[in-house]
Short mmCIF file of C-alpha atoms in Angstrom, two decimals:
data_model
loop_
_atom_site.label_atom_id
_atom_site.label_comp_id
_atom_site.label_asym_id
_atom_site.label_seq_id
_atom_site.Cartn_x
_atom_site.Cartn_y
_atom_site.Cartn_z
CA UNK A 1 -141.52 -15.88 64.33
CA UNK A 2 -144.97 -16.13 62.45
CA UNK A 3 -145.52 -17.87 58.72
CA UNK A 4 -145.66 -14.72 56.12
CA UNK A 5 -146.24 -16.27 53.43
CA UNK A 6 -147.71 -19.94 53.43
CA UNK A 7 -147.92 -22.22 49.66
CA UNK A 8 -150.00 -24.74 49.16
CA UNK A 9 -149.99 -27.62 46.17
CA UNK A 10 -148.88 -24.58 43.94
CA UNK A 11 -148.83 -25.63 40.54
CA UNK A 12 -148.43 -23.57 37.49
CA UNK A 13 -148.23 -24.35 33.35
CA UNK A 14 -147.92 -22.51 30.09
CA UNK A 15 -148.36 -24.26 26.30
CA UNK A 16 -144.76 -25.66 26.64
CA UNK A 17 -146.13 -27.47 29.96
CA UNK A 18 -145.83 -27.35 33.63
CA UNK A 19 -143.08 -24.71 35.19
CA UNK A 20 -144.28 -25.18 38.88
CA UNK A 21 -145.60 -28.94 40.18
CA UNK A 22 -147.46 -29.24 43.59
CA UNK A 23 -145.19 -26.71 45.87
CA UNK A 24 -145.80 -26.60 49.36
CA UNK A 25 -143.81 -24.11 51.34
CA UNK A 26 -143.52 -21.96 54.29
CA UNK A 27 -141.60 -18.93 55.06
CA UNK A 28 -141.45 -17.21 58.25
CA UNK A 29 -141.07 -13.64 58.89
CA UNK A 30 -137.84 -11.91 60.01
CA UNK A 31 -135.99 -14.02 57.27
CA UNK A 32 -133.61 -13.73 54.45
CA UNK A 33 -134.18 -16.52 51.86
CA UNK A 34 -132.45 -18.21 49.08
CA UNK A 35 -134.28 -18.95 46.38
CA UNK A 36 -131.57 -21.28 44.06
CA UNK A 37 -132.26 -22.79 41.07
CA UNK A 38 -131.14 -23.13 37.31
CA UNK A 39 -132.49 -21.00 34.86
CA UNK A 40 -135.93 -21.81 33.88
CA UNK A 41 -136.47 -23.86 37.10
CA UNK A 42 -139.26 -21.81 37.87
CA UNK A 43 -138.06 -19.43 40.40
CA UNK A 44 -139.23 -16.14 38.75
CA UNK A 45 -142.81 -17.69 37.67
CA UNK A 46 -142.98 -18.21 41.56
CA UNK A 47 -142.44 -14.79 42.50
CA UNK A 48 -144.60 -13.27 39.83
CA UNK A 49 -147.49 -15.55 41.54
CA UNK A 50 -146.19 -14.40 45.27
CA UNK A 51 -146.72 -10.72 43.98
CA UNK A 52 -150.13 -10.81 42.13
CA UNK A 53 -148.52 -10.54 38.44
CA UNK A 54 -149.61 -13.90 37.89
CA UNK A 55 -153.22 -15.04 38.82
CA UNK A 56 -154.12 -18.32 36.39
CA UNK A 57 -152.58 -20.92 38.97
CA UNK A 58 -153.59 -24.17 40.90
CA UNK A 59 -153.14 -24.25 44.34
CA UNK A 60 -152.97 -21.82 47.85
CA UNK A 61 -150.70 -18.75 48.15
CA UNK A 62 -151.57 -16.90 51.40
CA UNK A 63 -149.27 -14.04 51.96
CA UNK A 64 -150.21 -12.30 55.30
CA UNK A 65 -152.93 -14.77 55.49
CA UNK A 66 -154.41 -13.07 52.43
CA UNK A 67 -154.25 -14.53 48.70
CA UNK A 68 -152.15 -12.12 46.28
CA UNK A 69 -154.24 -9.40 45.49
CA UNK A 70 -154.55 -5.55 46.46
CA UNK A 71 -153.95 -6.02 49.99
CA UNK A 72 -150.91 -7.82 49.89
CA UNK A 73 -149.43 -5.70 46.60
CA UNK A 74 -149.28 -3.07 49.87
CA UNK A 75 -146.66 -4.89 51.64
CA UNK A 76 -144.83 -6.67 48.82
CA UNK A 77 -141.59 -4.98 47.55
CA UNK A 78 -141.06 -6.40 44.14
CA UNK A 79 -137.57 -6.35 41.77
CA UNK A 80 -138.11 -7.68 38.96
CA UNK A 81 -135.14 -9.32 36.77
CA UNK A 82 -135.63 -6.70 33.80
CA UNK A 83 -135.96 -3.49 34.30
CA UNK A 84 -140.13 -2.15 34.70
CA UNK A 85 -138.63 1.56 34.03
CA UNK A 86 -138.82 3.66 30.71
CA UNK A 87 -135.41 4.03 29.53
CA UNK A 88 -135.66 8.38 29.60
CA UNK A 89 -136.47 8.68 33.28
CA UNK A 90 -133.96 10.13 35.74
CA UNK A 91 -132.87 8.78 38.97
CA UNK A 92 -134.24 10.77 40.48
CA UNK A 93 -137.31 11.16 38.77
CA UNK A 94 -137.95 7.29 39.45
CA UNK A 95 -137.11 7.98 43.24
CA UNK A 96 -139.99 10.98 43.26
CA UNK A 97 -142.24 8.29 41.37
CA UNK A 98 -142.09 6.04 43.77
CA UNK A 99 -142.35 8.49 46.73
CA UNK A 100 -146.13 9.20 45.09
CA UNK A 101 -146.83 5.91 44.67
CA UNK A 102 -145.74 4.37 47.54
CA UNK A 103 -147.10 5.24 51.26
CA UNK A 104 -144.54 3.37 53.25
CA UNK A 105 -141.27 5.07 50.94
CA UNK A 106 -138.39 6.54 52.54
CA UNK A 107 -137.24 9.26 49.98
CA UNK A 108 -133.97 10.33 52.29
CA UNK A 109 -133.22 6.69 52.24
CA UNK A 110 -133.25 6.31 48.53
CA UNK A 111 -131.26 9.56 48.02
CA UNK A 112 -128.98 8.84 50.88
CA UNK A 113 -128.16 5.06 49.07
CA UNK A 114 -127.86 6.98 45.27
CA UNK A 115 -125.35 9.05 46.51
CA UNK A 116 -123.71 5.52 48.51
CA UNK A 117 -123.59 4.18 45.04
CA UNK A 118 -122.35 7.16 43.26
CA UNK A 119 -125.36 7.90 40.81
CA UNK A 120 -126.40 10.98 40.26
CA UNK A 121 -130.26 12.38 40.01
CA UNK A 122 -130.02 13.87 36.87
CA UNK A 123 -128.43 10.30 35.34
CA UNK A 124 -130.76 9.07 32.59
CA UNK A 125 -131.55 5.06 32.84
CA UNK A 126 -130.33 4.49 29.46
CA UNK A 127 -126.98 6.33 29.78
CA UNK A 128 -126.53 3.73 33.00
CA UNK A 129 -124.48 0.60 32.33
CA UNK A 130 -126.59 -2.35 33.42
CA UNK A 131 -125.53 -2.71 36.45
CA UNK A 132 -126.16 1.19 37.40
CA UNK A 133 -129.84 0.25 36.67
CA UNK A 134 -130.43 -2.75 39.01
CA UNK A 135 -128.48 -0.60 41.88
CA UNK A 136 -131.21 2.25 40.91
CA UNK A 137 -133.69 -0.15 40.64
CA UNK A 138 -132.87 -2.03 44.05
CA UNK A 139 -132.44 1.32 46.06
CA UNK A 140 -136.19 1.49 44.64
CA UNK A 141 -137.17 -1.33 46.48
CA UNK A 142 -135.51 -1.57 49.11
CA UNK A 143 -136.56 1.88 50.22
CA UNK A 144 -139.86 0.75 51.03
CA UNK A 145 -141.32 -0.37 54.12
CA UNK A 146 -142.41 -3.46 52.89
CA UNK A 147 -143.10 -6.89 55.12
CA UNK A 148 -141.83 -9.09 52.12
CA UNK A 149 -138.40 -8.25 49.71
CA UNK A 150 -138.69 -10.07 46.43
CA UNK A 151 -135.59 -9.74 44.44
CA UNK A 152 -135.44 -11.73 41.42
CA UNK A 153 -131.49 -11.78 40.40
CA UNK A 154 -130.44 -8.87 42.15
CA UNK A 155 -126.80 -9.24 41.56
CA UNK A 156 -126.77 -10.53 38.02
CA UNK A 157 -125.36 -7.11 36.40
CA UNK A 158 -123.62 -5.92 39.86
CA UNK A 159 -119.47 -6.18 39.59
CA UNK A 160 -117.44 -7.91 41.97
CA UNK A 161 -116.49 -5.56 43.77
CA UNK A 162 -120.16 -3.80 44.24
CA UNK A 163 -121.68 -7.41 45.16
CA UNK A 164 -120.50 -7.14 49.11
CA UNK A 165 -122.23 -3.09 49.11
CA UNK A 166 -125.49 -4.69 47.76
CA UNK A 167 -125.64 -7.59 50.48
CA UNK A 168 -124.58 -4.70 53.08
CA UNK A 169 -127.75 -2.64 51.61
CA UNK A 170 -130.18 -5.48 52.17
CA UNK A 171 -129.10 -6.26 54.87
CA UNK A 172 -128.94 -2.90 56.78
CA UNK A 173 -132.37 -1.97 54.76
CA UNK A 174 -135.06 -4.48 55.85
CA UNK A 175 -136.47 -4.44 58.94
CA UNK A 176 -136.76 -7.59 61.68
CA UNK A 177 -140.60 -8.19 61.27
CA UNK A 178 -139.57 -8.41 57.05
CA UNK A 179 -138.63 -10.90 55.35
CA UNK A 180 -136.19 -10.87 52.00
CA UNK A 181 -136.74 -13.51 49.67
CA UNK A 182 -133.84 -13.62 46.73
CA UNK A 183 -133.09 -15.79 44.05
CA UNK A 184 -129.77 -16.21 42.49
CA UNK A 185 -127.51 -18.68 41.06
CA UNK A 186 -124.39 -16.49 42.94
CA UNK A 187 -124.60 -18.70 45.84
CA UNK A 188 -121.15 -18.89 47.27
CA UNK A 189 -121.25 -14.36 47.10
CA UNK A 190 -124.32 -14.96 48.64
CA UNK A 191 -125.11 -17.60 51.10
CA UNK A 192 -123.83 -15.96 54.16
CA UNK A 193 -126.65 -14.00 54.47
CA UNK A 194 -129.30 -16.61 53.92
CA UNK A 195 -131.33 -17.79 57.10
CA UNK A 196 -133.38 -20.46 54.89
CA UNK A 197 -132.96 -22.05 51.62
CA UNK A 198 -135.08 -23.19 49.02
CA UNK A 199 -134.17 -25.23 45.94
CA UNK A 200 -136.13 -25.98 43.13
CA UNK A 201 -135.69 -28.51 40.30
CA UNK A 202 -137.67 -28.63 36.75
CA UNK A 203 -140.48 -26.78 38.61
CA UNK A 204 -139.91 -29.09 41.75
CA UNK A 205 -139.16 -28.37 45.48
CA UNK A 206 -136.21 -30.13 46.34
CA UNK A 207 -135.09 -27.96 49.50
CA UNK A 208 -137.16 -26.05 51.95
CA UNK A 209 -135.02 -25.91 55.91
CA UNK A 210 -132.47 -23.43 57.11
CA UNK A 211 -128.87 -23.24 55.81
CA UNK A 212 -127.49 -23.85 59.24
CA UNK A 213 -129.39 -27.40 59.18
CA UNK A 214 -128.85 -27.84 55.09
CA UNK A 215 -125.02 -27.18 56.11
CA UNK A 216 -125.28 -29.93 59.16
CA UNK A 217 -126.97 -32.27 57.70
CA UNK A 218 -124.67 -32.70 54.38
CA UNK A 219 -121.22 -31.57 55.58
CA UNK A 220 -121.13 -29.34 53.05
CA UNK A 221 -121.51 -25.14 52.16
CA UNK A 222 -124.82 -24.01 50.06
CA UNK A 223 -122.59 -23.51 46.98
CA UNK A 224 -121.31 -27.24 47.24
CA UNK A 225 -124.27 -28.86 48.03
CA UNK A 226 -125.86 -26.64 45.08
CA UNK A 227 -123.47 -27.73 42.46
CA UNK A 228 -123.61 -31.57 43.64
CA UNK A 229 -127.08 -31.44 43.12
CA UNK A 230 -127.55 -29.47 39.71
CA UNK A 231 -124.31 -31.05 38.54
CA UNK A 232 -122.72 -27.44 38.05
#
């Protein structure tokens, strides 16, 4: 395995005050990662920064070996927590926009993983229930060829019952040189796919190692460990 993406004393504020504080963090290719944290612990601020939407920060962000910027927008996969499409567009529609846009898109995969998830091309977004959009929206994404997944609350609008077909789709849908880094507060749906997990606290790191040694080292699952800590 090689580091992907390297941080560096990453520290980030708005008026209110500081959101990130001095993050240093390394994640390795041919990984799935948890990002876990309450809401407005900072975890979407750090992916807007990891994929070039945010540039006024303090501190190193290498992705590649390459600062966020042009280059790296190339191989970073981005799904966003709202929804970045205009509310009249079709599926498939947003599948052909992205084929145009996108060198490295797989249009057979996307239509192959609407028709998996029972949407139809002609579906408007806004006739979609929420959770229709983020499966339109992830089959988006993840039908790139992309060396880094960021999926900011992929599973926040997803059913029950939809939640294992989503994992399966990540799973099956990123390659081994690419690494998948997720943020949720699902954790026990979740963990068993995580490699690595990261915590963060009031803008602070508080766990960066693999789940296997997380799991060893406190007796206890993700999810546990998760609500001990954050006093869920």
């Amino acid at each position: 395995m090689s580091a992907l993406l390297e941080i560096s004393n990453l520290s980030k504020s708005y008026d209110r005050g500081p959101v990130l504080h001095d993050i240093s963090l390394t994640v390795d290719s041919g990984r799935i990662v948890g990002i876990v944290g309450p809401n407005g612990c900072g975890k979407t601020t750090l992916f807007k920064i990891i994929a070039g939407l945010i540039g006024d920060y303090k501190g190193s962000v290498l992705i590649g070996g390459n600062p966020p910027g042009i280059q790296t927008k190339s191989i970073i996969s981005f799904l966003p927590e709202k929804t970045y499409l205009q509310e009249g567009i079709k599926a498939g529609e947003a599948i052909a926009m992205f084929a145009d846009f996108y060198g490295d898109f797989d249009r057979s995969k996307a239509l192959e993983m609407l028709k998996r998830f029972q949407l139809e091309p002609k579906m408007k977004l806004k006739t979609m229930s929420k959770g229709m959009q983020e499966k339109l929206q992830l089959i988006l994404v993840m039908s790139r060829a992309a060396k880094l997944y960021l999926l900011d609350e992929p599973l926040s609008g997803i059913d029950p019952a939809a939640r294992d077909t989503i994992l399966d789709i990540i799973l099956s849908n990123y390659s081994e040189d690419s690494t998948v880094m997720l943020s949720t507060h699902l954790i026990h749906d979740v963990e068993r796919i995580f490699d690595d997990i990261i915590m963060i606290k009031d803008g602070q790191l508080l766990v960066c190692e693999s789940a296997d040694s997380l799991r060893g080292r406190t007796g206890k699952s993700l999810d546990e460990y998760f609500r001990e800590v954050f006093k869920c």
